[in-house]
Amino acid sequence: MSVMVVIRFPVAHSAVVEWASKNGELLDPIVKLFEKHKRISHRAVTSASEFLDFDEWPSAEAYAAFKAEAGPYIEKFEAAFGHRSTDTIYEVVE
């Protein structure tokens, strides 16, 4: 059963995009691992104060494998960005 992972950043999407556009070398290793671990889809929503990233993965195990490999890169990205994300895993039922 696939899962939807909701990743929450405490800043507007525009802040993430602007910063990442200038620091792509920190984001590139994470993006490459999306394909390796077979991320199915990606959507994002934003408000003035937060950004939610919705990623569908084939299973909780696939996401765990991605997170285990990408974890050091995510930590480095978030430390440099100055904002930490949180993630919540939901089972897809429809």
PDB file of C-alpha atoms in Angstrom:
ATOM      1  CA  MET A   1       0.000   0.000   0.000  1.00  0.00           C
ATOM      2  CA  SER A   2       1.368   3.410  -0.936  1.00  0.00           C
ATOM      3  CA  VAL A   3       1.878   6.163   1.605  1.00  0.00           C
ATOM      4  CA  MET A   4       1.635   9.934   1.461  1.00  0.00           C
ATOM      5  CA  VAL A   5       4.308  11.795   3.360  1.00  0.00           C
ATOM      6  CA  VAL A   6       3.454  15.331   4.391  1.00  0.00           C
ATOM      7  CA  ILE A   7       6.531  17.448   5.009  1.00  0.00           C
ATOM      8  CA  ARG A   8       5.947  20.748   6.783  1.00  0.00           C
ATOM      9  CA  PHE A   9       8.314  23.732   6.644  1.00  0.00           C
ATOM     10  CA  PRO A  10       7.596  26.762   8.866  1.00  0.00           C
ATOM     11  CA  VAL A  11       8.093  29.240   6.005  1.00  0.00           C
ATOM     12  CA  ALA A  12       6.297  30.136   2.784  1.00  0.00           C
ATOM     13  CA  HIS A  13       7.151  28.114  -0.327  1.00  0.00           C
ATOM     14  CA  SER A  14       8.680  31.168  -1.979  1.00  0.00           C
ATOM     15  CA  ALA A  15      11.334  31.344   0.766  1.00  0.00           C
ATOM     16  CA  VAL A  16      12.313  27.708   0.179  1.00  0.00           C
ATOM     17  CA  VAL A  17      12.410  28.115  -3.609  1.00  0.00           C
ATOM     18  CA  GLU A  18      14.425  31.343  -3.467  1.00  0.00           C
ATOM     19  CA  TRP A  19      16.974  29.909  -1.056  1.00  0.00           C
ATOM     20  CA  ALA A  20      17.240  26.559  -2.855  1.00  0.00           C
ATOM     21  CA  SER A  21      17.786  28.292  -6.207  1.00  0.00           C
ATOM     22  CA  LYS A  22      20.976  29.787  -4.763  1.00  0.00           C
ATOM     23  CA  ASN A  23      22.038  26.605  -2.956  1.00  0.00           C
ATOM     24  CA  GLY A  24      21.214  23.861  -5.446  1.00  0.00           C
ATOM     25  CA  GLU A  25      24.289  21.840  -4.519  1.00  0.00           C
ATOM     26  CA  LEU A  26      22.634  21.115  -1.160  1.00  0.00           C
ATOM     27  CA  LEU A  27      19.345  20.046  -2.737  1.00  0.00           C
ATOM     28  CA  ASP A  28      20.667  18.050  -5.722  1.00  0.00           C
ATOM     29  CA  PRO A  29      21.667  14.881  -3.787  1.00  0.00           C
ATOM     30  CA  ILE A  30      18.196  14.720  -2.214  1.00  0.00           C
ATOM     31  CA  VAL A  31      16.440  15.138  -5.559  1.00  0.00           C
ATOM     32  CA  LYS A  32      18.526  12.345  -7.108  1.00  0.00           C
ATOM     33  CA  LEU A  33      17.403   9.973  -4.361  1.00  0.00           C
ATOM     34  CA  PHE A  34      13.705  10.581  -5.124  1.00  0.00           C
ATOM     35  CA  GLU A  35      14.066   8.589  -8.342  1.00  0.00           C
ATOM     36  CA  LYS A  36      16.270   5.910  -6.827  1.00  0.00           C
ATOM     37  CA  HIS A  37      13.692   5.202  -4.115  1.00  0.00           C
ATOM     38  CA  LYS A  38      10.775   5.473  -6.556  1.00  0.00           C
ATOM     39  CA  ARG A  39       8.834   8.475  -5.305  1.00  0.00           C
ATOM     40  CA  ILE A  40       5.496   8.280  -7.126  1.00  0.00           C
ATOM     41  CA  SER A  41       4.283  11.874  -7.035  1.00  0.00           C
ATOM     42  CA  HIS A  42       4.877  15.298  -5.562  1.00  0.00           C
ATOM     43  CA  ARG A  43       2.534  18.204  -4.787  1.00  0.00           C
ATOM     44  CA  ALA A  44       3.005  21.311  -2.690  1.00  0.00           C
ATOM     45  CA  VAL A  45       0.789  23.911  -1.055  1.00  0.00           C
ATOM     46  CA  THR A  46       1.718  27.098   0.741  1.00  0.00           C
ATOM     47  CA  SER A  47       0.428  29.912   2.880  1.00  0.00           C
ATOM     48  CA  ALA A  48       2.132  33.079   4.061  1.00  0.00           C
ATOM     49  CA  SER A  49       3.661  31.198   6.980  1.00  0.00           C
ATOM     50  CA  GLU A  50       4.166  27.557   5.964  1.00  0.00           C
ATOM     51  CA  PHE A  51       4.839  25.178   3.123  1.00  0.00           C
ATOM     52  CA  LEU A  52       3.514  21.610   2.867  1.00  0.00           C
ATOM     53  CA  ASP A  53       5.111  19.092   0.564  1.00  0.00           C
ATOM     54  CA  PHE A  54       3.036  15.980  -0.311  1.00  0.00           C
ATOM     55  CA  ASP A  55       5.111  13.056  -1.588  1.00  0.00           C
ATOM     56  CA  GLU A  56       3.605   9.680  -2.454  1.00  0.00           C
ATOM     57  CA  TRP A  57       5.859   6.647  -2.013  1.00  0.00           C
ATOM     58  CA  PRO A  58       5.237   2.980  -2.899  1.00  0.00           C
ATOM     59  CA  SER A  59       5.357   2.008   0.790  1.00  0.00           C
ATOM     60  CA  ALA A  60       6.436   3.175   4.222  1.00  0.00           C
ATOM     61  CA  GLU A  61       9.521   1.002   3.761  1.00  0.00           C
ATOM     62  CA  ALA A  62      10.440   2.801   0.525  1.00  0.00           C
ATOM     63  CA  TYR A  63      10.165   6.153   2.277  1.00  0.00           C
ATOM     64  CA  ALA A  64      12.191   4.861   5.234  1.00  0.00           C
ATOM     65  CA  ALA A  65      14.930   3.704   2.846  1.00  0.00           C
ATOM     66  CA  PHE A  66      14.932   7.119   1.159  1.00  0.00           C
ATOM     67  CA  LYS A  67      15.022   8.925   4.498  1.00  0.00           C
ATOM     68  CA  ALA A  68      17.870   6.724   5.763  1.00  0.00           C
ATOM     69  CA  GLU A  69      19.994   7.478   2.714  1.00  0.00           C
ATOM     70  CA  ALA A  70      18.951  11.109   2.279  1.00  0.00           C
ATOM     71  CA  GLY A  71      18.987  11.955   5.996  1.00  0.00           C
ATOM     72  CA  PRO A  72      22.507  13.396   6.109  1.00  0.00           C
ATOM     73  CA  TYR A  73      21.791  15.535   3.027  1.00  0.00           C
ATOM     74  CA  ILE A  74      18.467  16.713   4.468  1.00  0.00           C
ATOM     75  CA  GLU A  75      20.179  17.636   7.743  1.00  0.00           C
ATOM     76  CA  LYS A  76      22.841  19.618   5.891  1.00  0.00           C
ATOM     77  CA  PHE A  77      20.242  21.377   3.703  1.00  0.00           C
ATOM     78  CA  GLU A  78      18.021  22.314   6.651  1.00  0.00           C
ATOM     79  CA  ALA A  79      20.930  23.436   8.850  1.00  0.00           C
ATOM     80  CA  ALA A  80      22.153  25.777   6.111  1.00  0.00           C
ATOM     81  CA  PHE A  81      18.595  26.973   5.350  1.00  0.00           C
ATOM     82  CA  GLY A  82      17.924  27.661   9.018  1.00  0.00           C
ATOM     83  CA  HIS A  83      14.547  25.902   9.135  1.00  0.00           C
ATOM     84  CA  ARG A  84      13.741  22.321  10.095  1.00  0.00           C
ATOM     85  CA  SER A  85      10.938  20.316   8.540  1.00  0.00           C
ATOM     86  CA  THR A  86       8.698  17.729  10.124  1.00  0.00           C
ATOM     87  CA  ASP A  87       7.207  14.761   8.317  1.00  0.00           C
ATOM     88  CA  THR A  88       4.119  12.657   8.890  1.00  0.00           C
ATOM     89  CA  ILE A  89       3.314   9.414   7.059  1.00  0.00           C
ATOM     90  CA  TYR A  90      -0.258   8.566   6.050  1.00  0.00           C
ATOM     91  CA  GLU A  91      -1.529   5.419   4.322  1.00  0.00           C
ATOM     92  CA  VAL A  92      -3.259   6.111   1.013  1.00  0.00           C
ATOM     93  CA  VAL A  93      -6.761   4.639   1.149  1.00  0.00           C
ATOM     94  CA  GLU A  94      -8.228   5.780  -2.178  1.00  0.00           C
TER      95      GLU A  94
END
